[in-house]
Amino acid sequence: MSAVIVLTDIRRVFIMGDQQFEALKGVSFAVEQGEFVAIMGASGSGKSTCMNLIGCLDRPTSGSYLLDGLDVGGMDADQLAEIRNKKLGFVFQGFNLLARTPAVENVELPLVYSGIHSKERRQLALAALEQVGLAGKEFNHSSQLSGGQQQRVAIARALVNKPALILADEPTGNLDSTTTLEIMTLFTALNRQGITIVMVTHEHDVAGFARRQLTFKDGQILSDCQTGQTSQTLLKA
Amino acid sequence: MDFLQTLKIALRALRTNKMRSFLTMLGIIIGIAAVIAMMAVGSGASYVISQQIASIGSNIILVIPGSTTSGGLRTGSGGAQTLTSDDVKAIMNECPSVALASGTVRSSGQVVYGNLNWSTLIMGGTPELFEIREWPVTAGRSIEQQDVDSAGKVCLLGQTVADNLFGSSDPVGKIVRIKKIPFTVIGVLERKGQSPQGTDQDDTVFVPLRTAQRNLVRSNHTTSVGALMVQARSAELLDKAEEEINSLLKQRHRITGDKEPDFSTRNLSEILAVAEKSSQAMSLLLGAVASISLIVGGIGIMNIMLVSVTERTREIGIRMAIGARKNDILLQFMTEAVLLTILGGLIGIALGAAGATIVSKMLSWPTLISIQSITVAFFFSGAIGIFFGFYPAKKAAGLNPIDALRYE
Ligand SMILES: Nc1ncnc2c1ncn2[C@@H]1O[C@H](COP(=O)(O)OP(=O)(O)O)[C@@H](O)[C@H]1O
Ligand SMILES: [Mg+2]
């Protein structure tokens, strides 16, 4: 097994005027390929800050980050954009789909930026939508889809470029319990197919779908335990 | 990212805010329409002037008598009677670069036919005059050498005079009275239209030079002429002809050293070229005024694009998170701005052309819509989009992905 993520002594200091706030105070952990990790912790403990760093949307103040063996620290904005495009897939709490745009075009978006031609793009996007169980809804706009369906579109979008890693920051935060279950089932299935997933959540039920739980407290890792899929058994029952 | 996709995204963004897109375009539409219409009117005017220049005849040099000083009083330029029919002959014979020359005298007076009368310009000239001015008759015959030699009481009518005295009937062979002297009408000249100075060239009666010298102008020498019209053999020989005339006349009039000559020469084509230039300058000025509204329109585009960037900060964040590079975002907003201005430009071109056509129909003012002005307007509108779209697009591309994603 090779490490997809290696974080070493990551610090992130926010400077607001003359005030400083250290949101991450030396975080180190590694995620192996094929893992399903849940990041837990109280609100304000630095979970999202850490996810943004992992997702190359933000840069650490200090510390090193190897993504899929590449040192991300020295890369410029365009190189990071390419990393986000090719190696990462994002799923956000608020879905973050483009309004007034059909589902299939939302899913095509990462392919647009990786320069894949329209025909192939359409095929891949339709396949991804089918994979998340949205066949038949390809041309609906987000306003015509339920929250769960919108999140499925977002997951299809995260999947479509066959990333090494899917990052999900509270993906079920805006969803009811039934839909949450559907989405988590989907994540579990994707993980079974070998996709590495790192997910932030503050719900224990949701975290139970992961096989490893990292708990943050005040910008540091409080605990890191392999749990197995506790919720998975619940699901089967 | 392929261009087609960029175009599609830009079109969708414009469609989303149809009314706003239209209002933003309006500035460009008005600006381009104004530029097109102004240029059309301006080049229409230039065209008219160049037609008028052609109507004078080509390669023409005017020789006019200079002022004389008599008893301390100087008459104005052209007031002296220093040029004679002999000078004309000498110029014809001795200046190799000169093709034709004609002396003229001018006077004004009443022309009467029956109970109708018309006050007009009366010109005396030789047959060469009509050759130089490329001015044929439409009825009857022109003035011939024999009419000049015999000082015959015959005349040629300009169209305006013919219309006013004879209406639709044929004037040829009729007797009119010019300054109370009866003349036989031998022909009617073709219509020439306005001169570059704006006078009606057809409001003239022509009589043989000698007839005019003897009967129509009061003068001490019956061979003196008012002005000479000379045609050079070619455009290239114009300057040479002018020199030859100058030195010949100086010699004939015994003007040596720094004595002021008693005549002056004017190259008509040059004068008219100046008139053409000034009309071009005029249309350029009109175009410049119109392009101010284009700049105002461009600022409108910039304003709306800035608003649009702010409104769509989150969208920009999403695109960046998914892998859009700075240039992808830059290009997307630039495309949107250029699309706005080019669409506006196309509508403006259509409106401007329609406006110019209406103006030319209603005011019977000639307009000329050139392919050139349309091309310039089209590319200019695109350039405005690039220029004024760049700053907002740069701003969008410079956003930090995480800040853009978080933007509420
Ligand atoms: N851009 C920022 N500027 C200043 N402070 C920030 C910024 N982002 C996060 N923080 C602060 O860092 C801390 C951790 O935030 P976050 O990672 O979002 O917490 P959570 O674990 O709830 O996701 C919070 O106290 C938050 O106020
Ligand atoms: Mg958070």
XYZ file of C-alpha atoms and ligand atoms in Angstrom:
673
model
C 0.000 0.000 0.000
C 1.232 3.469 -0.887
C 0.308 6.669 0.893
C -1.986 9.025 -0.989
C -1.673 11.768 1.607
C 1.315 12.431 3.847
C 0.943 15.490 6.083
C 3.930 16.364 8.269
C 3.690 18.994 11.005
C 1.201 21.134 9.141
C 0.494 24.564 10.590
C -1.970 27.102 9.298
C -2.010 30.583 10.778
C -4.704 33.050 9.777
C -3.759 36.699 10.043
C -6.618 39.124 10.502
C -5.307 42.647 10.821
C -3.070 42.610 13.912
C -4.615 39.359 15.218
C -3.273 35.930 14.492
C -5.111 32.648 14.804
C -3.470 29.280 14.518
C -6.176 26.974 13.130
C -3.834 23.988 12.691
C -1.077 23.518 15.234
C 1.214 20.894 13.783
C -0.906 18.156 12.247
C 0.717 14.974 10.944
C -0.976 11.950 9.473
C -0.926 9.735 6.411
C -3.738 8.214 4.392
C -3.065 5.021 2.459
C -4.574 4.239 -0.877
C -8.058 2.725 -0.591
C -8.754 4.062 2.888
C -12.040 5.618 3.986
C -11.257 8.208 6.636
C -13.704 10.286 8.635
C -12.465 13.492 10.227
C -14.460 14.385 13.298
C -14.302 17.101 15.880
C -16.120 20.062 17.329
C -17.001 23.052 15.251
C -13.993 25.314 14.832
C -11.490 22.567 15.507
C -9.821 22.998 12.122
C -11.428 20.193 10.082
C -12.334 22.320 7.079
C -9.031 24.172 7.201
C -7.270 20.813 7.006
C -9.523 19.617 4.170
C -8.828 22.774 2.166
C -5.112 22.154 2.519
C -5.487 18.528 1.461
C -7.617 19.731 -1.467
C -4.911 22.181 -2.603
C -7.364 25.038 -2.280
C -5.200 26.607 0.400
C -1.520 26.458 1.373
C -0.105 25.631 4.791
C 1.862 28.267 6.709
C 4.479 25.579 7.402
C 4.903 21.854 7.138
C 5.045 19.521 4.190
C 2.360 17.814 2.172
C 2.915 14.964 -0.242
C -0.047 14.121 -2.446
C 0.292 10.875 -4.324
C 4.046 11.200 -3.828
C 4.228 14.787 -5.175
C 5.366 17.668 -3.009
C 2.553 20.153 -3.402
C 4.306 22.938 -1.460
C 6.423 24.222 -4.331
C 3.707 24.282 -6.968
C 2.251 27.426 -8.549
C -1.426 28.222 -8.906
C -1.835 26.588 -12.321
C -0.055 23.409 -11.246
C -2.348 23.217 -8.213
C -5.338 23.721 -10.525
C -4.170 20.736 -12.538
C -3.728 18.633 -9.383
C -7.283 19.523 -8.296
C -8.509 18.655 -11.744
C -6.736 15.322 -12.206
C -6.138 13.880 -8.752
C -8.899 15.258 -6.573
C -12.662 15.237 -6.473
C -14.588 17.557 -4.160
C -17.963 17.061 -2.541
C -19.192 20.051 -0.537
C -21.850 20.471 2.095
C -23.704 22.987 -0.089
C -23.339 20.868 -3.289
C -21.808 23.790 -5.175
C -23.330 22.960 -8.531
C -23.600 25.591 -11.250
C -27.090 27.061 -11.355
C -29.113 26.993 -14.589
C -26.870 24.259 -15.885
C -28.022 20.706 -16.648
C -26.680 17.941 -14.402
C -24.649 16.400 -17.192
C -22.873 19.683 -17.922
C -22.023 20.081 -14.255
C -20.464 16.631 -14.325
C -18.608 17.461 -17.543
C -16.958 20.505 -16.013
C -13.741 18.845 -14.744
C -13.356 17.229 -18.169
C -13.789 20.604 -19.837
C -10.797 21.901 -17.913
C -8.712 18.830 -18.647
C -9.273 19.421 -22.352
C -11.249 16.305 -23.215
C -13.315 16.547 -26.377
C -17.036 17.069 -26.175
C -18.088 13.644 -27.390
C -15.932 11.726 -24.962
C -16.831 14.224 -22.260
C -20.513 13.539 -22.672
C -19.989 9.773 -22.565
C -17.890 9.897 -19.403
C -20.327 12.272 -17.703
C -23.323 10.097 -18.525
C -21.482 7.044 -17.220
C -20.635 8.823 -13.963
C -24.257 9.894 -13.525
C -25.366 6.318 -14.025
C -22.811 5.174 -11.483
C -24.365 7.438 -8.823
C -27.865 6.285 -9.754
C -29.032 9.363 -11.615
C -29.786 7.830 -15.014
C -32.808 9.674 -16.406
C -32.039 12.949 -14.613
C -29.080 13.907 -16.805
C -30.637 17.021 -18.275
C -32.388 18.357 -15.202
C -31.113 21.623 -13.753
C -30.147 21.708 -10.083
C -33.351 23.562 -9.255
C -35.266 20.549 -10.554
C -33.394 18.078 -8.331
C -33.760 17.172 -4.641
C -30.890 17.767 -2.205
C -29.873 14.126 -2.323
C -29.939 14.140 -6.110
C -27.887 17.318 -6.228
C -25.299 15.746 -3.963
C -25.228 12.714 -6.266
C -24.528 15.054 -9.189
C -21.697 16.565 -7.149
C -20.326 13.095 -6.423
C -20.532 12.188 -10.109
C -18.630 15.388 -10.858
C -15.988 14.407 -8.266
C -15.712 10.946 -9.786
C -15.683 11.717 -13.464
C -11.964 12.445 -13.815
C -11.083 9.185 -11.978
C -9.293 10.933 -9.113
C -6.921 9.313 -6.630
C -8.857 10.883 -3.809
C -12.340 12.135 -3.035
C -12.642 14.870 -0.418
C -16.007 15.478 1.174
C -16.573 18.264 3.702
C -19.787 17.480 5.592
C -21.398 15.958 2.489
C -24.566 15.042 4.397
C -24.783 18.232 6.451
C -27.714 19.542 4.410
C -29.515 16.221 3.974
C -32.185 14.322 5.926
C -31.441 10.926 7.467
C -32.847 8.813 4.621
C -30.896 10.694 2.006
C -27.821 10.632 4.238
C -28.017 6.870 4.274
C -28.259 6.778 0.466
C -25.254 9.011 0.039
C -23.180 7.087 2.552
C -24.094 3.833 0.841
C -22.853 5.348 -2.371
C -19.570 6.418 -0.738
C -19.121 2.948 0.715
C -19.648 1.397 -2.698
C -17.154 3.766 -4.280
C -14.615 2.989 -1.570
C -15.122 -0.729 -2.220
C -14.142 -0.026 -5.834
C -10.812 1.252 -4.502
C -11.359 5.017 -4.336
C -9.728 6.723 -1.373
C -12.158 8.914 0.545
C -11.533 11.538 3.219
C -14.726 12.907 4.708
C -15.446 15.502 7.368
C -18.497 14.999 9.521
C -19.600 15.658 13.073
C -22.231 12.907 13.080
C -21.123 9.628 14.628
C -23.554 7.624 12.481
C -22.036 9.078 9.363
C -18.486 8.619 10.638
C -19.359 5.001 11.289
C -19.293 4.304 7.582
C -15.576 5.034 7.532
C -13.026 2.473 8.614
C -10.833 5.010 10.345
C -11.748 7.992 12.453
C -9.511 11.013 13.052
C -10.692 13.389 15.725
C -9.557 17.024 15.767
C -9.496 19.301 18.764
C -8.277 22.894 18.710
C -6.193 22.426 15.612
C -4.562 19.192 16.708
C -5.291 15.515 16.289
C -6.901 14.147 19.453
C -7.308 10.542 18.369
C -6.775 8.320 15.346
C -8.431 4.926 15.487
C -9.248 2.142 13.091
C -12.852 1.266 13.800
C -13.966 -0.884 10.934
C -17.294 -0.028 9.416
C -19.580 0.131 12.412
C -22.442 1.721 10.519
C -22.053 -0.801 7.748
C -23.399 -3.487 10.054
C -26.280 -1.222 10.968
C -27.013 -0.847 7.316
C -27.148 -4.587 6.776
C -29.477 -5.128 9.708
C -10.515 24.379 -22.392
C -11.831 24.585 -25.957
C -13.098 27.796 -27.449
C -16.540 26.446 -28.309
C -17.151 25.582 -24.683
C -15.943 29.022 -23.572
C -18.319 30.604 -26.066
C -21.181 28.447 -24.834
C -20.576 29.416 -21.217
C -20.368 33.099 -22.151
C -23.600 32.920 -24.149
C -25.354 31.241 -21.252
C -24.145 33.943 -18.881
C -25.451 36.656 -21.219
C -28.780 34.871 -21.657
C -29.213 34.586 -17.914
C -29.392 38.362 -17.658
C -30.994 39.262 -20.968
C -32.188 42.724 -20.010
C -28.927 43.656 -18.366
C -26.920 42.346 -21.297
C -29.034 44.396 -23.670
C -28.756 47.592 -21.656
C -25.010 47.103 -21.401
C -24.787 46.598 -25.137
C -26.875 49.707 -25.748
C -23.893 51.983 -25.173
C -21.904 50.129 -27.810
C -24.911 49.938 -30.137
C -25.431 53.703 -30.003
C -21.716 54.419 -30.320
C -21.150 52.154 -33.300
C -24.365 53.299 -34.978
C -23.246 56.917 -34.572
C -19.791 56.177 -35.952
C -21.201 54.316 -38.954
C -23.778 57.015 -39.686
C -21.260 59.857 -39.278
C -18.717 58.156 -41.484
C -21.413 57.522 -44.084
C -22.489 61.154 -44.088
C -18.882 62.340 -44.058
C -17.705 60.152 -46.898
C -20.876 61.053 -48.784
C -19.774 64.680 -48.526
C -16.240 63.776 -49.649
C -17.712 61.946 -52.591
C -19.745 64.989 -53.600
C -16.684 67.200 -53.353
C -14.608 64.877 -55.475
C -17.429 64.832 -58.021
C -17.412 68.614 -58.014
C -13.664 68.627 -58.429
C -14.069 66.414 -61.448
C -16.757 68.791 -62.744
C -14.243 71.659 -62.894
C -12.053 69.738 -65.305
C -8.686 68.216 -64.695
C -5.170 69.683 -64.450
C -6.323 73.252 -64.433
C -4.274 76.356 -63.643
C -5.989 79.651 -63.138
C -4.111 82.841 -64.070
C -5.648 85.964 -62.580
C -4.573 89.564 -62.958
C -2.759 91.027 -59.988
C -3.578 94.261 -58.240
C -2.417 97.537 -59.750
C -1.568 100.682 -57.996
C -3.053 103.757 -59.610
C -2.787 107.089 -57.846
C -2.154 105.446 -54.500
C -5.264 103.261 -54.659
C -4.737 99.557 -54.970
C -7.476 97.513 -56.493
C -8.037 94.031 -55.154
C -6.566 90.959 -56.703
C -8.129 90.346 -60.074
C -9.209 93.941 -60.366
C -6.482 94.916 -62.767
C -6.699 94.410 -66.479
C -3.167 93.275 -67.049
C -3.848 90.097 -68.999
C -4.693 90.146 -72.674
C -5.774 87.821 -75.436
C -2.190 87.986 -76.680
C -0.978 86.553 -73.394
C -3.349 83.639 -73.921
C -1.990 83.053 -77.417
C 1.572 83.245 -76.153
C 0.895 80.722 -73.399
C -0.686 78.334 -75.915
C 2.207 78.673 -78.317
C 5.228 78.971 -76.068
C 4.566 76.810 -73.021
C 5.268 73.181 -73.975
C 3.532 71.744 -70.899
C 0.299 73.575 -71.616
C -2.390 71.773 -73.584
C -5.063 74.426 -73.812
C -5.680 77.956 -72.630
C -8.661 80.245 -72.737
C -9.093 83.833 -71.694
C -12.344 84.662 -69.958
C -14.156 87.775 -68.939
C -16.984 87.812 -66.489
C -19.823 90.149 -65.893
C -23.275 89.860 -64.523
C -26.503 91.145 -65.874
C -30.076 90.576 -66.926
C -30.984 88.122 -69.633
C -34.432 88.717 -71.060
C -36.621 86.467 -73.162
C -40.096 87.703 -73.981
C -41.546 88.899 -70.691
C -39.268 86.668 -68.589
C -35.976 87.864 -67.216
C -33.175 86.250 -65.237
C -30.180 87.809 -63.564
C -27.135 85.676 -64.068
C -23.396 85.422 -64.595
C -22.249 86.262 -68.121
C -18.956 84.733 -69.183
C -16.972 85.405 -72.302
C -14.779 82.572 -73.468
C -13.173 80.765 -76.371
C -13.944 77.233 -77.645
C -10.992 75.936 -75.567
C -12.846 76.883 -72.382
C -15.430 74.164 -72.962
C -12.735 71.656 -73.772
C -10.793 72.475 -70.636
C -13.883 72.241 -68.525
C -15.070 69.128 -70.350
C -18.441 70.750 -70.784
C -20.444 69.652 -73.835
C -23.776 70.943 -75.101
C -26.990 68.937 -74.886
C -28.702 70.911 -77.612
C -27.520 73.050 -80.520
C -23.784 73.694 -80.856
C -20.980 75.101 -78.741
C -19.101 78.388 -79.305
C -16.659 78.062 -82.192
C -13.539 79.991 -83.158
C -15.414 81.728 -85.924
C -17.900 83.164 -83.365
C -14.966 84.585 -81.420
C -13.213 85.983 -84.496
C -16.366 87.661 -85.749
C -17.505 88.730 -82.284
C -20.831 87.167 -83.122
C -23.895 87.967 -81.014
C -24.512 84.336 -80.060
C -24.755 82.708 -76.654
C -24.794 79.355 -74.849
C -27.172 78.899 -71.942
C -26.455 76.988 -68.765
C -29.231 74.622 -67.727
C -30.479 76.827 -64.894
C -30.822 79.828 -67.200
C -32.503 77.721 -69.889
C -34.960 76.320 -67.328
C -35.857 79.729 -65.999
C -36.302 81.485 -69.323
C -37.611 78.700 -71.533
C -39.041 76.061 -69.235
C -39.561 72.968 -71.293
C -39.434 74.618 -74.720
C -36.335 74.512 -76.899
C -34.225 77.682 -76.599
C -31.992 76.986 -79.604
C -32.450 79.623 -82.319
C -34.403 82.004 -80.059
C -33.295 85.564 -79.474
C -32.558 86.714 -75.921
C -31.417 90.135 -74.784
C -28.287 90.338 -72.699
C -27.782 93.788 -71.234
C -30.324 94.951 -73.820
C -28.313 93.581 -76.776
C -30.025 90.821 -78.762
C -28.177 87.468 -78.906
C -29.109 84.276 -80.730
C -29.089 81.163 -78.525
C -26.924 78.591 -80.303
C -26.927 75.850 -77.664
C -27.639 74.671 -74.153
C -24.897 73.212 -71.959
C -25.049 69.968 -70.091
C -25.876 70.192 -66.382
C -22.765 70.562 -64.191
C -24.217 71.036 -60.728
C -22.606 72.842 -57.834
C -19.049 74.046 -57.772
C -16.912 73.180 -54.740
C -17.567 76.726 -53.537
C -21.262 75.983 -53.585
C -22.331 78.150 -56.521
C -24.589 76.834 -59.240
C -22.335 76.383 -62.267
C -25.352 76.089 -64.544
C -26.513 79.601 -63.691
C -24.307 81.111 -66.425
C -24.614 82.425 -69.965
C -21.566 82.048 -72.214
C -20.782 84.379 -75.144
C -17.727 84.514 -77.433
C -14.762 86.197 -75.747
C -14.427 89.057 -78.213
C -18.152 89.773 -78.085
C -17.922 90.061 -74.330
C -14.818 92.244 -74.515
C -16.488 94.654 -76.915
C -20.047 94.772 -75.727
C -20.452 93.552 -72.188
C -17.583 94.801 -70.066
C -16.427 98.351 -69.739
C -12.739 98.372 -70.294
C -9.980 100.499 -71.663
C -8.430 97.726 -73.699
C -10.798 95.661 -75.725
C -8.335 92.766 -75.721
C -7.908 92.475 -71.958
C -9.195 89.352 -70.265
C -10.328 88.834 -66.691
C -8.812 85.481 -65.966
C -7.081 82.706 -67.858
C -7.978 79.107 -67.612
C -5.097 76.834 -68.597
C -4.981 73.087 -68.837
C -1.663 71.267 -68.405
C -0.907 68.282 -70.589
C -1.008 65.960 -67.586
C -1.195 65.986 -63.819
C 2.585 65.462 -63.655
C 3.165 68.527 -65.805
C 0.963 70.806 -63.685
C 3.827 72.328 -61.699
C 6.022 72.638 -64.766
C 3.219 74.351 -66.692
C 2.714 76.760 -63.829
C 6.424 77.630 -63.876
C 6.444 78.103 -67.638
C 3.429 80.418 -67.456
C 5.013 82.423 -64.668
C 8.294 82.981 -66.445
C 6.623 83.694 -69.781
C 4.237 86.270 -68.349
C 7.003 87.908 -66.288
C 9.033 88.262 -69.439
C 6.083 89.587 -71.444
C 5.111 92.033 -68.714
C 8.750 93.064 -68.162
C 8.817 92.104 -64.521
C 12.373 91.703 -63.300
C 14.123 91.211 -59.999
C 11.885 91.533 -56.958
C 9.243 93.590 -58.681
C 5.820 92.323 -57.716
C 4.186 90.497 -60.645
C 0.932 91.915 -62.012
C -0.673 88.484 -62.153
C -0.833 85.346 -60.107
C -1.346 81.694 -60.851
C -3.407 79.212 -58.936
C -3.378 75.507 -59.279
C -7.062 74.661 -59.074
C -6.565 71.001 -58.304
C -4.535 71.980 -55.251
C -7.245 74.255 -53.971
C -9.776 71.544 -54.425
C -7.556 68.946 -52.846
C -7.549 71.185 -49.787
C -11.335 71.279 -49.872
C -11.410 67.503 -50.050
C -8.951 67.210 -47.186
C -11.019 69.520 -45.042
C -14.137 67.501 -45.695
C -12.245 64.361 -44.757
C -11.037 66.076 -41.618
C -14.646 66.971 -40.927
C -15.828 63.396 -41.190
C -12.918 62.298 -39.039
C -13.980 64.829 -36.432
C -17.551 63.554 -36.558
C -16.206 60.040 -36.139
C -14.121 61.131 -33.169
C -17.128 62.710 -31.483
C -19.097 59.524 -32.075
C -16.315 57.385 -30.674
C -16.562 59.224 -27.365
C -19.911 57.509 -26.922
C -18.104 54.248 -27.652
C -15.728 54.886 -24.804
C -18.663 55.647 -22.536
C -20.217 52.374 -23.708
C -16.960 50.584 -22.952
C -16.948 51.926 -19.416
C -20.492 50.589 -19.068
C -19.246 47.177 -20.148
C -16.461 47.318 -17.587
C -18.891 48.300 -14.858
C -21.273 45.451 -15.595
C -18.464 42.950 -15.926
C -17.193 43.971 -12.494
C -20.668 43.457 -11.063
C -20.881 40.131 -12.832
C -17.529 38.978 -11.420
C -18.670 39.834 -7.905
C -22.023 38.114 -8.370
C -20.409 35.001 -9.719
C -17.552 34.775 -7.250
C -18.902 31.462 -6.006
C -19.154 30.089 -9.522
C -15.554 31.128 -10.087
C -14.625 29.314 -6.862
C -16.388 26.146 -8.009
C -14.642 26.259 -11.355
C -11.272 26.778 -9.713
C -11.859 23.940 -7.233
C -12.640 21.674 -10.146
C -9.483 22.583 -12.014
C -9.941 25.840 -13.927
C -6.636 27.644 -14.363
C -6.265 31.420 -14.108
C -6.276 31.682 -17.891
C -9.482 29.667 -18.202
C -11.271 32.139 -15.943
C -9.633 35.127 -17.634
C -10.654 33.879 -21.048
C -14.183 33.130 -19.933
C -14.840 36.687 -18.753
C -12.980 38.240 -21.682
C -15.089 36.192 -24.062
C -18.200 37.422 -22.337
C -17.132 41.058 -22.646
C -16.055 40.703 -26.275
C -19.267 38.875 -27.127
C -21.241 41.742 -25.614
C -19.382 44.388 -27.588
C -19.302 42.456 -30.842
C -23.017 41.723 -30.686
C -23.566 45.383 -29.829
C -21.263 46.330 -32.682
C -23.171 44.230 -35.205
C -26.516 45.674 -34.121
C -24.937 49.143 -34.175
C -23.633 48.628 -37.707
C -27.091 47.597 -38.887
C -28.741 50.538 -37.116
C -26.116 53.016 -38.330
C -26.460 51.847 -41.917
C -30.242 52.058 -41.680
C -29.991 55.526 -40.124
C -27.642 56.748 -42.834
C -29.950 55.408 -45.529
C -32.944 57.141 -43.964
C -31.016 60.424 -43.655
C -29.936 60.240 -47.263
C -33.506 59.495 -48.398
C -35.189 62.161 -46.299
C -32.678 64.990 -46.615
C -31.424 63.884 -50.029
C -27.942 64.097 -48.582
C -25.598 61.602 -50.179
C -24.209 58.931 -47.855
C -21.614 56.299 -48.521
C -21.350 53.225 -46.283
C -17.994 51.671 -47.021
C -16.962 48.114 -46.283
C -13.940 49.726 -44.718
C -15.947 51.637 -42.121
C -17.967 48.519 -41.305
C -14.810 46.473 -40.843
C -13.233 49.164 -38.707
C -16.383 49.446 -36.571
C -16.536 45.675 -36.119
C -12.950 45.296 -35.003
C -13.148 48.434 -32.915
C -16.109 47.076 -30.979
C -14.173 43.864 -30.387
C -11.195 45.892 -29.205
C -13.393 47.769 -26.755
C -14.500 44.448 -25.299
C -10.898 43.333 -24.916
C -9.791 46.644 -23.432
C -12.619 47.176 -20.984
C -13.161 43.494 -20.258
C -9.564 42.865 -19.286
C -9.575 44.436 -15.844
C -12.704 42.641 -14.568
C -11.512 39.349 -16.073
C -8.097 39.796 -14.474
C -9.824 40.416 -11.177
C -11.835 37.218 -11.529
C -8.799 35.156 -12.501
C -6.817 36.520 -9.570
C -9.322 35.306 -6.983
C -8.112 32.879 -4.372
C -10.051 29.589 -4.830
C -10.922 29.149 -1.177
C -12.044 32.776 -0.739
C -14.140 32.531 -3.868
C -15.758 29.291 -2.707
C -16.584 30.754 0.696
C -18.036 33.970 -0.764
C -21.653 34.501 0.230
N -10.069 32.409 6.312
C -10.041 32.413 7.664
N -9.648 33.519 8.300
C -9.608 33.545 9.652
N -9.942 32.537 10.414
C -10.358 31.416 9.854
C -10.426 31.300 8.437
N -10.854 30.050 8.151
C -11.054 29.431 9.341
N -10.749 30.255 10.355
C -10.805 29.909 11.746
O -10.143 28.687 11.955
C -10.817 27.894 12.848
C -11.090 26.543 12.233
O -12.041 26.697 11.211
P -12.617 25.452 10.405
O -11.469 24.688 9.891
O -13.552 25.993 9.393
O -13.424 24.654 11.508
P -14.341 23.381 11.354
O -13.650 22.332 12.117
O -15.603 23.752 11.999
O -14.483 23.078 9.924
C -12.086 28.609 13.232
O -11.918 29.204 14.505
C -12.234 29.676 12.193
O -12.765 30.828 12.754
Mg -16.165 23.035 8.645
